[in-house]
PDB file of C-alpha atoms in Angstrom:
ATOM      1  CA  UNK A 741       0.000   0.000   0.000  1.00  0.00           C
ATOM      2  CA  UNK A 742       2.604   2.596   0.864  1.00  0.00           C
ATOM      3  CA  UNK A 743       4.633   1.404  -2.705  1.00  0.00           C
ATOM      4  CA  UNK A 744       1.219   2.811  -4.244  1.00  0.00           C
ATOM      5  CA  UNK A 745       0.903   5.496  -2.231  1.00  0.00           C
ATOM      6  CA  UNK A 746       4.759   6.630  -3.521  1.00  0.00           C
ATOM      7  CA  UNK A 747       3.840   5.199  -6.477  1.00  0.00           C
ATOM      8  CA  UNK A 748       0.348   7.950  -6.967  1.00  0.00           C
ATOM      9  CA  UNK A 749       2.410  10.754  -5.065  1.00  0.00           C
ATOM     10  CA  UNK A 750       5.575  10.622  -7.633  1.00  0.00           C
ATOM     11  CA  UNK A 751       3.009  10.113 -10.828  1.00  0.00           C
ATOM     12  CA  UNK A 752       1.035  13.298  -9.146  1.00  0.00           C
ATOM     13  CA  UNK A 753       4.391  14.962  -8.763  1.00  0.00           C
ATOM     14  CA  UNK A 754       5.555  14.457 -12.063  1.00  0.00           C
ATOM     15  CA  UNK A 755       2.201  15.745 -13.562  1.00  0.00           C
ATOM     16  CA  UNK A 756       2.452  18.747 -11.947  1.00  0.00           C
ATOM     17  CA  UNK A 757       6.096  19.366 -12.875  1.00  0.00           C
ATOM     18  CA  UNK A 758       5.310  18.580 -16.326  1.00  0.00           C
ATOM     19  CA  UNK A 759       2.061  20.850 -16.628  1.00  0.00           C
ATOM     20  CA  UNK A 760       4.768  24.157 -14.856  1.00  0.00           C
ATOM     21  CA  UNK A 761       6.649  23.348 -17.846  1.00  0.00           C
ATOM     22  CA  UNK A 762       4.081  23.464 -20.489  1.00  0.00           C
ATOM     23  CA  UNK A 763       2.773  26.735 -19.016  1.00  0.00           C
ATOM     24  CA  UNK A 764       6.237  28.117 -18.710  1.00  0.00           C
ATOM     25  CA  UNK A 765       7.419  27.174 -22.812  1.00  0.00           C
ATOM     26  CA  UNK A 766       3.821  28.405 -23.507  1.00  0.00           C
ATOM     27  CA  UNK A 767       4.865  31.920 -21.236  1.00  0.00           C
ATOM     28  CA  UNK A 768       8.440  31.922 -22.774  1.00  0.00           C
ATOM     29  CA  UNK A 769       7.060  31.360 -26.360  1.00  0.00           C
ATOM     30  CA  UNK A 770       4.086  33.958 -26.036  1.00  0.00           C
ATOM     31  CA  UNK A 771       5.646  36.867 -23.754  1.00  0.00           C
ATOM     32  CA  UNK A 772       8.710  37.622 -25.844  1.00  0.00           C
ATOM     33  CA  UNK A 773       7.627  36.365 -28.808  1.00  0.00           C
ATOM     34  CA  UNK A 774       6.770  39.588 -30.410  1.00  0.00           C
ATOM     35  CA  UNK A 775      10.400  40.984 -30.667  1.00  0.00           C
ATOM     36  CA  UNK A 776      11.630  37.606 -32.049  1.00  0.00           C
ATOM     37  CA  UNK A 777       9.201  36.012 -33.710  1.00  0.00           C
ATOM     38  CA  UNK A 778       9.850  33.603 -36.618  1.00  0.00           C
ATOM     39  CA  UNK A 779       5.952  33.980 -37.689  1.00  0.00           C
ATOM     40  CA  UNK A 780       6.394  36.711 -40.461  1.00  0.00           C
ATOM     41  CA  UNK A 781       5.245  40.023 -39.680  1.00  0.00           C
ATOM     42  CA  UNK A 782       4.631  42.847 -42.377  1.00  0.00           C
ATOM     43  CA  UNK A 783       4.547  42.457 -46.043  1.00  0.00           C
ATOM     44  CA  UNK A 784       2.710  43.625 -49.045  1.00  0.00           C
ATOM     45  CA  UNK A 785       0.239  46.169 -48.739  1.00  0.00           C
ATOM     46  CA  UNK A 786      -1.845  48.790 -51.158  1.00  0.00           C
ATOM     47  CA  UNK A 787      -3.566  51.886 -49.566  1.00  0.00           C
ATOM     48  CA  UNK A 788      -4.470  55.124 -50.269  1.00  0.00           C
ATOM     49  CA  UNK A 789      -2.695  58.658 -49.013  1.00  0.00           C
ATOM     50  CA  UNK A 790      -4.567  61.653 -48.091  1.00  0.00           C
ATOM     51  CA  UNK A 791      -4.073  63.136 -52.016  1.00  0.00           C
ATOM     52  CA  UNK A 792      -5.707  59.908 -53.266  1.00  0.00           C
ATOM     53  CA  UNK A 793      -2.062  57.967 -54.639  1.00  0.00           C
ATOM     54  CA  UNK A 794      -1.629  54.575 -53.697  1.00  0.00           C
ATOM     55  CA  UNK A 795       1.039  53.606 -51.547  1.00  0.00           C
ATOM     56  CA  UNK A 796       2.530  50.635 -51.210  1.00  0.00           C
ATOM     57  CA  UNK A 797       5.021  49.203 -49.042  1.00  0.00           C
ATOM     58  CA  UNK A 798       7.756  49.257 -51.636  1.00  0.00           C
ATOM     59  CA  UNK A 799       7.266  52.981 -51.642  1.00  0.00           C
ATOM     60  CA  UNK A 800       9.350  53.000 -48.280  1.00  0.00           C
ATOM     61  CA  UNK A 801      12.166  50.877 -48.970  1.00  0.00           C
ATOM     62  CA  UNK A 802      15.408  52.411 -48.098  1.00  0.00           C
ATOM     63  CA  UNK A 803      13.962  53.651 -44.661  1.00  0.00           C
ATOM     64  CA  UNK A 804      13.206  52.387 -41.279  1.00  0.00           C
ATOM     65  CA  UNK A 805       9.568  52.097 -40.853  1.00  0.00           C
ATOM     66  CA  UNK A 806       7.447  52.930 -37.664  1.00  0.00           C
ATOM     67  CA  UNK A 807       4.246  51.106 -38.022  1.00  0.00           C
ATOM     68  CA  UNK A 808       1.486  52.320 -35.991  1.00  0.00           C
ATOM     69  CA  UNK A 809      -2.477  50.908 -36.092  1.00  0.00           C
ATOM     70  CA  UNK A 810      -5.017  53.380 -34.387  1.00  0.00           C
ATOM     71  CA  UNK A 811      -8.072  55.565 -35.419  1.00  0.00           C
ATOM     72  CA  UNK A 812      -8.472  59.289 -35.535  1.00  0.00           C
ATOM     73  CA  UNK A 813     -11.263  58.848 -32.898  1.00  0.00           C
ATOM     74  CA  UNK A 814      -8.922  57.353 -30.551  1.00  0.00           C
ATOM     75  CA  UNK A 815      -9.096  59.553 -27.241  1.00  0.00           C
ATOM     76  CA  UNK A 816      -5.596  59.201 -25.956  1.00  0.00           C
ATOM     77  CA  UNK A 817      -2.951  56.310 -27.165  1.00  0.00           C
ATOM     78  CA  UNK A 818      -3.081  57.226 -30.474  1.00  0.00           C
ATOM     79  CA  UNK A 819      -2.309  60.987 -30.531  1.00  0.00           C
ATOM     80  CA  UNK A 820       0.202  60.172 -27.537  1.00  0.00           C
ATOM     81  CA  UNK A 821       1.872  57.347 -29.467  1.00  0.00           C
ATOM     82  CA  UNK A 822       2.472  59.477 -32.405  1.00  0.00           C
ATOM     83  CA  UNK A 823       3.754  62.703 -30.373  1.00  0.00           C
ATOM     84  CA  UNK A 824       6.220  60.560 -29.110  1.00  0.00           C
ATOM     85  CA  UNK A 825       7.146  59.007 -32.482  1.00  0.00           C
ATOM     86  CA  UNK A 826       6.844  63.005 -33.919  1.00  0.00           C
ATOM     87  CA  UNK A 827       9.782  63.848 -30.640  1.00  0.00           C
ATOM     88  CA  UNK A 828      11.844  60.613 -31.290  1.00  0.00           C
ATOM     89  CA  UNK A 829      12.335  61.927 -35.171  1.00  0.00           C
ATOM     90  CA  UNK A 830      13.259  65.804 -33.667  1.00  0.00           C
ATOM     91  CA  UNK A 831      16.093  64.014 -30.951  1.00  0.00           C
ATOM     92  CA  UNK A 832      16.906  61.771 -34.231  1.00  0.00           C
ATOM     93  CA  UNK A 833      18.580  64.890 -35.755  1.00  0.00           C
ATOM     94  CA  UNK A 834      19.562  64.110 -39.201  1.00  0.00           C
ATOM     95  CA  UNK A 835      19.394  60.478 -38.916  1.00  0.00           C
ATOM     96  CA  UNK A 836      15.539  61.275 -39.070  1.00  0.00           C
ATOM     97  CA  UNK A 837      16.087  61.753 -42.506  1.00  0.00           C
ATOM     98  CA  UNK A 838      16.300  57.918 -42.644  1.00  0.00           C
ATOM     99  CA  UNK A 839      12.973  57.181 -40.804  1.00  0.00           C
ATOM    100  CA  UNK A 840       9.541  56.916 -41.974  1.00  0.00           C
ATOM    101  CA  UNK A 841       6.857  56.603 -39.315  1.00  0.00           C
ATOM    102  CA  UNK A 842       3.379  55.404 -41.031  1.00  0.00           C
ATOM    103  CA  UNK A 843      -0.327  55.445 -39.345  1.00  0.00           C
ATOM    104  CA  UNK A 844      -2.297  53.101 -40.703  1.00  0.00           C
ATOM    105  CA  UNK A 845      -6.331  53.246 -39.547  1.00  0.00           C
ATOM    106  CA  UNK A 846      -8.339  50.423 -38.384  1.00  0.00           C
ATOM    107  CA  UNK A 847     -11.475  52.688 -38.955  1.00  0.00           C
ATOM    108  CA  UNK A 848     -11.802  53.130 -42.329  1.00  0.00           C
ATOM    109  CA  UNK A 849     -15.612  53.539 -42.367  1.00  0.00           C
ATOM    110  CA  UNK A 850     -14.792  57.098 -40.363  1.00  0.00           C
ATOM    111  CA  UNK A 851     -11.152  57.515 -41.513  1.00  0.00           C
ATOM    112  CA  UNK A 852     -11.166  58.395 -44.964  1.00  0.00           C
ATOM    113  CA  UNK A 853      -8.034  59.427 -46.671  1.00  0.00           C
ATOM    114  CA  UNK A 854      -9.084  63.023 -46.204  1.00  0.00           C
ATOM    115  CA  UNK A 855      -9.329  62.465 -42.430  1.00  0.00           C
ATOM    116  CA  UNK A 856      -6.482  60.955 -41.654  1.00  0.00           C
ATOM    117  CA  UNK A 857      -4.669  63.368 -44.002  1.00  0.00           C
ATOM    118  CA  UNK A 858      -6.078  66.650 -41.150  1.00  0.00           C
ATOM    119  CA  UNK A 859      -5.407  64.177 -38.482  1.00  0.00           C
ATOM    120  CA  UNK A 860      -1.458  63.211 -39.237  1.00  0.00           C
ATOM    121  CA  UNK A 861      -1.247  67.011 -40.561  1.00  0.00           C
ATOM    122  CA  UNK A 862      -2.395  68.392 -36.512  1.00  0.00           C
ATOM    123  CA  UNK A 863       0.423  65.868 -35.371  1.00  0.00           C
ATOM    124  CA  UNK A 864       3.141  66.226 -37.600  1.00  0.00           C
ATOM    125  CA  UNK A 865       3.423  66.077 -40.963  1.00  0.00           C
ATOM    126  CA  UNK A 866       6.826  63.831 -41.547  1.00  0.00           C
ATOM    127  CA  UNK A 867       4.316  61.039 -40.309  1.00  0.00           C
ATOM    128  CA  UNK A 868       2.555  59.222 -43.211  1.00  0.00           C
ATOM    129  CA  UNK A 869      -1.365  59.237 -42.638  1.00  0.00           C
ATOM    130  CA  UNK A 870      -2.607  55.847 -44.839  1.00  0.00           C
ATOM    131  CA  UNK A 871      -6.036  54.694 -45.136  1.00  0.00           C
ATOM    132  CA  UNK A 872      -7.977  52.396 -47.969  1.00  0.00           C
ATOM    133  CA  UNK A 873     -11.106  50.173 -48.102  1.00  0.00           C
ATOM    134  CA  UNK A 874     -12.153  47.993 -45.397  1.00  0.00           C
ATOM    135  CA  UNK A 875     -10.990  45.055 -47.635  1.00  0.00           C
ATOM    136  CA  UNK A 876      -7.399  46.758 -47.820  1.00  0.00           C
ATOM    137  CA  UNK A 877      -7.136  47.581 -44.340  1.00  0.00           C
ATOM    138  CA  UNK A 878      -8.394  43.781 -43.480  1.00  0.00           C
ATOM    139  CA  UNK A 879      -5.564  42.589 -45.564  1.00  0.00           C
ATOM    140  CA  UNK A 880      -2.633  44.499 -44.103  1.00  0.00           C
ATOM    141  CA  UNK A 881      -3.357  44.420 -40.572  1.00  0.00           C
ATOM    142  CA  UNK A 882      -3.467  40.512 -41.571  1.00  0.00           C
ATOM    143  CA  UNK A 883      -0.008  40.851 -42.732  1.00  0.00           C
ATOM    144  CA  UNK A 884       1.100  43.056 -39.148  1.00  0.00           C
ATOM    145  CA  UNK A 885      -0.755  40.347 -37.197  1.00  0.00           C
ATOM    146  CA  UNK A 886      -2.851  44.110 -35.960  1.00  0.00           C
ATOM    147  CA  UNK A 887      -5.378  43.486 -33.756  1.00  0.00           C
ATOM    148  CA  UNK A 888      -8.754  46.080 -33.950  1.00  0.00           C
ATOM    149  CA  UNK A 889     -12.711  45.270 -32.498  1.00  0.00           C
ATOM    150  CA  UNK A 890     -15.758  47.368 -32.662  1.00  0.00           C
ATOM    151  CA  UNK A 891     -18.016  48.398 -29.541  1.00  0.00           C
ATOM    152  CA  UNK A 892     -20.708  50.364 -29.906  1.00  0.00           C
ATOM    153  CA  UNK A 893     -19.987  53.335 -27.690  1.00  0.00           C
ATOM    154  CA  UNK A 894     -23.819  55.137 -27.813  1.00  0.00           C
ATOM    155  CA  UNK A 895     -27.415  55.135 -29.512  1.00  0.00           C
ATOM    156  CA  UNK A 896     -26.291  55.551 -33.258  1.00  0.00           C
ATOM    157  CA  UNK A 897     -24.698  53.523 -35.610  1.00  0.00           C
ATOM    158  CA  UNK A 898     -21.423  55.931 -35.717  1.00  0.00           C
ATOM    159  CA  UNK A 899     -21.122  56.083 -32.133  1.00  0.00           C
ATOM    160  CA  UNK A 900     -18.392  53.098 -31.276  1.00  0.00           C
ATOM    161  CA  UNK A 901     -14.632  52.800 -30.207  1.00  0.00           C
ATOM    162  CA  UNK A 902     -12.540  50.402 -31.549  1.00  0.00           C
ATOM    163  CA  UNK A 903     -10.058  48.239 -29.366  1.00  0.00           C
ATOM    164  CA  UNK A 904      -6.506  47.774 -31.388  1.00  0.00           C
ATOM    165  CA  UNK A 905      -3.273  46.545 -31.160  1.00  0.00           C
ATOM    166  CA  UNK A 906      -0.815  48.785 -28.771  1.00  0.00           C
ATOM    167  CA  UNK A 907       2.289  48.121 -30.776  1.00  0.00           C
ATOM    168  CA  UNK A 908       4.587  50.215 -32.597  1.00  0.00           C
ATOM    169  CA  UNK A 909       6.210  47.817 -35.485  1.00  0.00           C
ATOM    170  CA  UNK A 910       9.935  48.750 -36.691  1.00  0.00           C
ATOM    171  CA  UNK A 911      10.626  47.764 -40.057  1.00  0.00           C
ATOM    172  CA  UNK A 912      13.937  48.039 -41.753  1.00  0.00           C
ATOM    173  CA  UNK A 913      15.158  49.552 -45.039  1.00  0.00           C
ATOM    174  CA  UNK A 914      14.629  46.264 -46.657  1.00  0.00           C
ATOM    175  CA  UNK A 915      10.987  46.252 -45.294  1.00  0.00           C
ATOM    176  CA  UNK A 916      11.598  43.310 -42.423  1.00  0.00           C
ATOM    177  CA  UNK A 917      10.102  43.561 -39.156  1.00  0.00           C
ATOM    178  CA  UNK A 918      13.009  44.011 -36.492  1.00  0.00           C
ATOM    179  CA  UNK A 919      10.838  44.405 -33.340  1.00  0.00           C
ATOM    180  CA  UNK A 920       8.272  45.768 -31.692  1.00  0.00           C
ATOM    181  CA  UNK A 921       8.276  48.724 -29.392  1.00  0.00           C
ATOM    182  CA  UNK A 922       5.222  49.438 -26.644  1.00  0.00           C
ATOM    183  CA  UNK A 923       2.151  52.113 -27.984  1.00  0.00           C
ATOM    184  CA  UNK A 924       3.455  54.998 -25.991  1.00  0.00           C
ATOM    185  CA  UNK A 925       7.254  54.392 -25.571  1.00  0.00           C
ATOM    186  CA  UNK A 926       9.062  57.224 -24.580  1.00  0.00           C
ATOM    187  CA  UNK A 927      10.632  59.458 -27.708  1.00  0.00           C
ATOM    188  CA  UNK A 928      13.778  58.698 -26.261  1.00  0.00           C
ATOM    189  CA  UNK A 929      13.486  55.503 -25.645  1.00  0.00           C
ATOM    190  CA  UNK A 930      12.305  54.970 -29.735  1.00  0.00           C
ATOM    191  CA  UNK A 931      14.766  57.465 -30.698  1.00  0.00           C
ATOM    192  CA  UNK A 932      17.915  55.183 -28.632  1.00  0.00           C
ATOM    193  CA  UNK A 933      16.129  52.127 -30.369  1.00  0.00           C
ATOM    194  CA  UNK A 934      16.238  53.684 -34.102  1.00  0.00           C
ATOM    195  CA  UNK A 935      20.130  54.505 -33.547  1.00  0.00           C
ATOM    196  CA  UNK A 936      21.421  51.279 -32.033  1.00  0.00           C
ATOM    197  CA  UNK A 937      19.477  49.449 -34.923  1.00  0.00           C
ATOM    198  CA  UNK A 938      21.028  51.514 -37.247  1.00  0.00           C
ATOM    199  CA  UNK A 939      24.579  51.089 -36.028  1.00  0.00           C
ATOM    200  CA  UNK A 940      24.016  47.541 -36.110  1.00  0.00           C
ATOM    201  CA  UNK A 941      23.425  47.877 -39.565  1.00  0.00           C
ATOM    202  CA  UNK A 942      26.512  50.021 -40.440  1.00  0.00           C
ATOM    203  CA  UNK A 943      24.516  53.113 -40.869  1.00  0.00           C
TER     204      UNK A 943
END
């Protein structure tokens, strides 16, 4: 009986152990997982600018990329998260010159290309404002992995908020995701980022 009794205790035991280390691979794989993925993140995309052109991602090769998802109705994360990315490109000094921050809406419905041209232009205007269809903006926040969900916020069919990813995605000149930086990082902390990835890569 007390052979069993060791016998239950050290099968429990191992259980356990075994379950700590499936929830700590599944913690290890999940938590970090955005700065070094090996899923793919960013690729092609077509959307409109505030004049109308397309743009496509091969329009920014040759620059870094700072890839932001948000909505011009966002109360606070979005205008912060840009301000900061606006401040990171001033401390940049001329290495700015080799950036190219880019806001993509998730609320194209609301966020024409007209409206997201007067939004990016009250921010700053070195940020690219993009926009598109529903079906375009579907498609590249696909390709980001972007995150975005509609509430309804009031009575009317306009009134809702829209939940989004909180990420800022850094893409190099040769339009590869490098990592991913918090919604809201610090302009310095973006702007040390930009020029330790660019002495990396003999810039």
């Amino acid at each position: 009986m007390e052979g069993r009794k060791d016998q239950r205790g050290a099968s429990a035991f191992c259980s356990a152990v075994l379950c700590g280390f499936i929830s700590a691979a599944a913690f290890i794989v999940t938590a970090p997982a955005f700065a070094v993925s090996p899923v793919t993140i960013g690729g092609p995309f077509s959307l409109i600018a505030p004049d109308g052109s397309t743009v496509t991602d091969a329009s920014f090769r040759g620059k870094w990329m700072l890839v932001f998802f948000g909505y011009t109705y966002c109360p606070d994360l979005c205008p912060t998260s840009l301000s900061e990315i606006a401040l990171a490109l001033d401390k940049l000094g001329p290495d700015a010159a080799k950036v190219q921050p880019v806001f993509i809406t998730v609320d194209p419905e609301r966020d024409t290309p007209d409206v997201v041209g007067q939004y990016i232009g009250a921010i700053d205007r070195r940020i690219v404002g993009l926009s598109g269809s529903q079906r375009q903006i579907a498609a590249v926040s696909e390709e980001y992995g972007a995150f975005s969900e509609r509430h309804s916020s009031g009575a009317s069919a306009g009134d809702y908020v829209v939940d989004h990813s909180t990420y800022i995605y850094v893409m190099n000149p040769q339009g590869r995701f490098v990592r991913g930086l918090k919604a809201g990082t610090p302009a310095d902390a973006i702007a040390d980022t930009l020029r330790r990835l660019m002495t990396r890569a003999g810039q």
